[in-house]
mmCIF file of C-alpha atoms in Angstrom:
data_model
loop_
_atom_site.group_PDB
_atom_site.id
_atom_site.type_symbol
_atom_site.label_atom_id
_atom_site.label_comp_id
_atom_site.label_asym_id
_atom_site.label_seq_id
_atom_site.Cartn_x
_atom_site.Cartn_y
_atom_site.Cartn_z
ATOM 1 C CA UNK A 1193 0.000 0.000 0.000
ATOM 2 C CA UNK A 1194 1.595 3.420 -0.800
ATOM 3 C CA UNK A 1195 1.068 5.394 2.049
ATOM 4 C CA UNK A 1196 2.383 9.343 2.556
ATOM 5 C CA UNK A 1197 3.382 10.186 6.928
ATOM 6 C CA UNK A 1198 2.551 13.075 8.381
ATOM 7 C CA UNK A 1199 6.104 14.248 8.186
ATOM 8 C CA UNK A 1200 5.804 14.492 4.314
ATOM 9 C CA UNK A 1201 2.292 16.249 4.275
ATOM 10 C CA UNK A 1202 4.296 18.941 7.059
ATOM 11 C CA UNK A 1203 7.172 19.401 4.343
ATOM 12 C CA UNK A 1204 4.796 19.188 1.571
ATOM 13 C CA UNK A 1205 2.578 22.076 3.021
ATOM 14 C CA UNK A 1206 5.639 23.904 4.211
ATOM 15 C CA UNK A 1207 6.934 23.836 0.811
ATOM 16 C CA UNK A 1208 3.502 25.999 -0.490
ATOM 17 C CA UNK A 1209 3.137 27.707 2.115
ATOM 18 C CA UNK A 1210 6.698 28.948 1.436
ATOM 19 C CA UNK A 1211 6.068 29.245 -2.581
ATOM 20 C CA UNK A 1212 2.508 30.475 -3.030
ATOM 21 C CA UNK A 1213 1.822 32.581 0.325
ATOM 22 C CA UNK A 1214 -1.525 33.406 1.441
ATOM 23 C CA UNK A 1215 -2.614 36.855 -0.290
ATOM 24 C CA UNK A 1216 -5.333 38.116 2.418
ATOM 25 C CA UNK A 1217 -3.559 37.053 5.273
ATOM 26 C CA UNK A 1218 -6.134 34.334 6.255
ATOM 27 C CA UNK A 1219 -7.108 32.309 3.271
ATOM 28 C CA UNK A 1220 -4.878 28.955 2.408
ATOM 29 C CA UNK A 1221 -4.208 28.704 -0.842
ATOM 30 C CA UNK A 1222 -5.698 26.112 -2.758
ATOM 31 C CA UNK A 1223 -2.450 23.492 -2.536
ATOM 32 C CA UNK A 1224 -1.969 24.055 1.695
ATOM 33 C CA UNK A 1225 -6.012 23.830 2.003
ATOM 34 C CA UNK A 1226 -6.002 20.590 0.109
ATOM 35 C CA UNK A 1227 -2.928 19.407 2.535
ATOM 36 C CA UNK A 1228 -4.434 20.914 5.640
ATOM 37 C CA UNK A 1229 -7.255 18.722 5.230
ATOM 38 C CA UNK A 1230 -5.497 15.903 4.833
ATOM 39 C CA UNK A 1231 -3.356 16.993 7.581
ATOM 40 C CA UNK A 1232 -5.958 17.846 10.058
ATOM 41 C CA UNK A 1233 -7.623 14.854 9.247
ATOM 42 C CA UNK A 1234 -4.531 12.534 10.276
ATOM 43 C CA UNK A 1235 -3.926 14.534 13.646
ATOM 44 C CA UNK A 1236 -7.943 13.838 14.588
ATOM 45 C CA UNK A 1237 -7.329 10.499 13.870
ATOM 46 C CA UNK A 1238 -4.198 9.857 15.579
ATOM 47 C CA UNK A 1239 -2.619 8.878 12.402
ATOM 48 C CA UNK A 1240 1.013 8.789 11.132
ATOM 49 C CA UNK A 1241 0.287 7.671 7.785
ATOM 50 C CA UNK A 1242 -2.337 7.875 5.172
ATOM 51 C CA UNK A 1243 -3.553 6.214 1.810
ATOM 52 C CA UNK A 1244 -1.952 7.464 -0.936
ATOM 53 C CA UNK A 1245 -5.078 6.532 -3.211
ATOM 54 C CA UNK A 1246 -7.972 7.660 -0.596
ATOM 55 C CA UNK A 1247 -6.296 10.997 -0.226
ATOM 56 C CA UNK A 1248 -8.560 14.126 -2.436
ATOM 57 C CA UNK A 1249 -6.859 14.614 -5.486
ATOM 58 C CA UNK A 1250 -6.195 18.332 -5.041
ATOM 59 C CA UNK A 1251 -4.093 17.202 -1.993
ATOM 60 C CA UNK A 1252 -2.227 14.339 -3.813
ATOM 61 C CA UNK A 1253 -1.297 16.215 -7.041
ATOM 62 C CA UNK A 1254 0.177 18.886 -4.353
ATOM 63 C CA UNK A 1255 2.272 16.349 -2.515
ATOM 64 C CA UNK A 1256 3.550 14.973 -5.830
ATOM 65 C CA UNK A 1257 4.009 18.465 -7.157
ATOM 66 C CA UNK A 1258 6.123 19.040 -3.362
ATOM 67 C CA UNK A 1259 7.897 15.372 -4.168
ATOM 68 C CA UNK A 1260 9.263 16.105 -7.679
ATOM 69 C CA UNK A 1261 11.251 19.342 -5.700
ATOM 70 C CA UNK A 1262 13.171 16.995 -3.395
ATOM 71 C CA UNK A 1263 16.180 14.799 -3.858
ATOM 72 C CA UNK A 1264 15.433 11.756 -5.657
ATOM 73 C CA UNK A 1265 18.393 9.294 -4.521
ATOM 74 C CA UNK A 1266 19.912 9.360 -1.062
ATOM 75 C CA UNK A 1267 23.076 7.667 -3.201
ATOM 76 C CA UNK A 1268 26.411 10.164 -2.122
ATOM 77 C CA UNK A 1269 28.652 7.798 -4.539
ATOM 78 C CA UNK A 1270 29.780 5.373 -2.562
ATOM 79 C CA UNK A 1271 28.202 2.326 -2.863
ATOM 80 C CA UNK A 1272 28.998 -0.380 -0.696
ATOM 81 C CA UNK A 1273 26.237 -2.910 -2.206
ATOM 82 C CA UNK A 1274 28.306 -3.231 -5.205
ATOM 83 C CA UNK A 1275 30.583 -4.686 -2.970
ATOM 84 C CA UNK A 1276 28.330 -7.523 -1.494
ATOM 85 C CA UNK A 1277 27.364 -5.125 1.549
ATOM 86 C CA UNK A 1278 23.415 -5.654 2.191
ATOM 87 C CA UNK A 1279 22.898 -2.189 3.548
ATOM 88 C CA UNK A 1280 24.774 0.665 1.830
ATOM 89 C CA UNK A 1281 27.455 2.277 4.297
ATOM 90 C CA UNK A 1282 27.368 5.291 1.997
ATOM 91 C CA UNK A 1283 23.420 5.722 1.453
ATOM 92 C CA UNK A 1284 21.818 3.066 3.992
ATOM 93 C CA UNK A 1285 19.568 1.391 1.901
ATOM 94 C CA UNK A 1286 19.144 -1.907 1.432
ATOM 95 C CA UNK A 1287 20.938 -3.851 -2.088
ATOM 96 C CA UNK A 1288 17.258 -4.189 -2.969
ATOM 97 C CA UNK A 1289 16.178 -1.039 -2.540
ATOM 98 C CA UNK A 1290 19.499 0.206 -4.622
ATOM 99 C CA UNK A 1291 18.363 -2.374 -7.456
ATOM 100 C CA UNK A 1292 14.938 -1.202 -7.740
ATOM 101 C CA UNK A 1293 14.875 2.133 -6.736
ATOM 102 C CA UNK A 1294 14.449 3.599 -10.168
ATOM 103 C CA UNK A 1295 10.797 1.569 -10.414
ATOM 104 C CA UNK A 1296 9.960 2.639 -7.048
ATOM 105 C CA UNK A 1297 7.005 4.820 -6.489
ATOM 106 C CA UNK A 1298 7.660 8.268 -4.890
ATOM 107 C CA UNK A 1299 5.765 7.027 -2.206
ATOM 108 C CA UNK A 1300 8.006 3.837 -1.468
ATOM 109 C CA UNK A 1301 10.976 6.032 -1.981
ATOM 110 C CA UNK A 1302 10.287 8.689 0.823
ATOM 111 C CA UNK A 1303 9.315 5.570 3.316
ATOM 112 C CA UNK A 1304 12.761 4.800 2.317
ATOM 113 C CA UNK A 1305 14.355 7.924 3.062
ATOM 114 C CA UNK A 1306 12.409 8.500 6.079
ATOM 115 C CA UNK A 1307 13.971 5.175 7.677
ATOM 116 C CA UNK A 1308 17.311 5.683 6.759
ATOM 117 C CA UNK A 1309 16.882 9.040 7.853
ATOM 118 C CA UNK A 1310 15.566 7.543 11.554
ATOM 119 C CA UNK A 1311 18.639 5.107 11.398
ATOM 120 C CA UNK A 1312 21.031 8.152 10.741
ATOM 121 C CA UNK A 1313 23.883 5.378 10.409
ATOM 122 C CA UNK A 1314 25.126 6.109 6.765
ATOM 123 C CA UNK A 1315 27.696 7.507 6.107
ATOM 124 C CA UNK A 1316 25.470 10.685 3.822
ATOM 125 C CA UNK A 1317 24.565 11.507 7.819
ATOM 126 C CA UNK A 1318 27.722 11.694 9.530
ATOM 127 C CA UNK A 1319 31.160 11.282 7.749
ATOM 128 C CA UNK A 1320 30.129 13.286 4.669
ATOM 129 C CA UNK A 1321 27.048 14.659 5.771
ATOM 130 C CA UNK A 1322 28.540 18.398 5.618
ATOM 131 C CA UNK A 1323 29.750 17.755 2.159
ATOM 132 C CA UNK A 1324 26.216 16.706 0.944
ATOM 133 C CA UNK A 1325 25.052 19.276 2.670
ATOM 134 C CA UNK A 1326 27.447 21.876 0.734
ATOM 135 C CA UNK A 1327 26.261 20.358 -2.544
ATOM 136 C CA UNK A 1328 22.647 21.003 -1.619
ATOM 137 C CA UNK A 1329 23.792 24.902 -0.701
ATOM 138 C CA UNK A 1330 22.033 24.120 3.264
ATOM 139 C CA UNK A 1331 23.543 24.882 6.573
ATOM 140 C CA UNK A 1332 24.901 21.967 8.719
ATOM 141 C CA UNK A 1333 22.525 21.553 11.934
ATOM 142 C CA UNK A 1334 22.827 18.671 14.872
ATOM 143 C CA UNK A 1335 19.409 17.170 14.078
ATOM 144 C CA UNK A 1336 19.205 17.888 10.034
ATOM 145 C CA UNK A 1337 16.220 20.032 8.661
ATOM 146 C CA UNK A 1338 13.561 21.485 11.024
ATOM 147 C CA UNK A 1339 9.885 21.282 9.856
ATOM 148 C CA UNK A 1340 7.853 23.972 10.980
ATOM 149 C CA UNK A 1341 4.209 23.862 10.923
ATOM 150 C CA UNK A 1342 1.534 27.184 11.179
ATOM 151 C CA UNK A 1343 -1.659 26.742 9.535
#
C-alpha cells in the first residue's frame, strides 16, 4: 500500500506555504487547504500515515508536485552494495532497494528515506554529511532540517 506520513504532508505544506503565500492574510491557498485537510484529518485520527489513493486529489497532485522538488536518490557515490554489503554504508539502503529504486514509487521512496533518515547510520549523515550538505547549498545543523508547521 503506498502510504504518505505526516512528516511528508508537514514538508509538503511547508513547501507551499513557502512558494505560493496566502494573499489576504487568512485564506490557504488552494495546494496548503487541500494538505491541511489531509493533515488535520490525520492529527484527529491519531494517524502517522495515510492512503496514498484515498487521499482528495487536489491534496495528492500537491504532494507529488512538493515530491518532484526533493532529492530523488539518497546515493552520495559510494556504494557499498556493489561490494556484497546488504545495507549501503554510503546511502543506507538496502541492495534491494538500490536495485529497484528507479521503479519505485515516490511514495516507497520517501518511506525509504524517512527510515534511513531515523537510522542516521550512513555515512550521507555523519562522515560526509557536511559535504552533501554543501552540494545542496544548506547549513549543517545537529538534528538535520527542522519542519515547521503554522496553519
Amino acid at each position: 500500500m503506498d502510504t504518505i506520513h505526516l512528516i511528508d504532508i508537514e514538508a509538503a505544506i511547508n513547501h507551499w506555504r513557502a512558494r505560493q503565500p496566502a494573499v489576504d492574510g487568512a485564506a490557504l491557498t488552494p495546494a496548503v487547504a487541500a494538505l491541511a485537510e489531509v493533515y488535520a484529518q490525520m492529527v484527529f485520527h491519531r494517524q502517522d500515515e495515510a492512503d496514498a489513493r484515498g487521499m482528495p486529489a487536489p491534496a495528492r497532485d500537491a504532494w507529488l508536485a512538493w515530491y518532484a522538488t526533493t532529492p530523488d536518490t539518497p546515493c552520495i557515490a559510494i556504494c557499498s552494495t556493489s561490494q556484497g554489503d546488504a545495507v549501503c554504508k554510503g546511502c543506507g539502503r538496502t541492495e534491494d532497494e538500490v536495485q529497484h529504486w528507479p521503479g519505485m514509487s515516490p511514495f516507497a521512496k520517501r518511506a525509504v528515506w524517512r527510515r534511513i533518515t531515523s537510522e542516521h547510520s550512513a555515512w550521507r549523515f555523519n562522515r560526509y554529511a557536511e559535504r552533501a550538505q554543501a552540494a545542496r547549498g544548506e547549513r549543517a545543523t545537529a538534528h538535520g532540517p527542522v519542519l515547521l508547521l503554522f496553519l
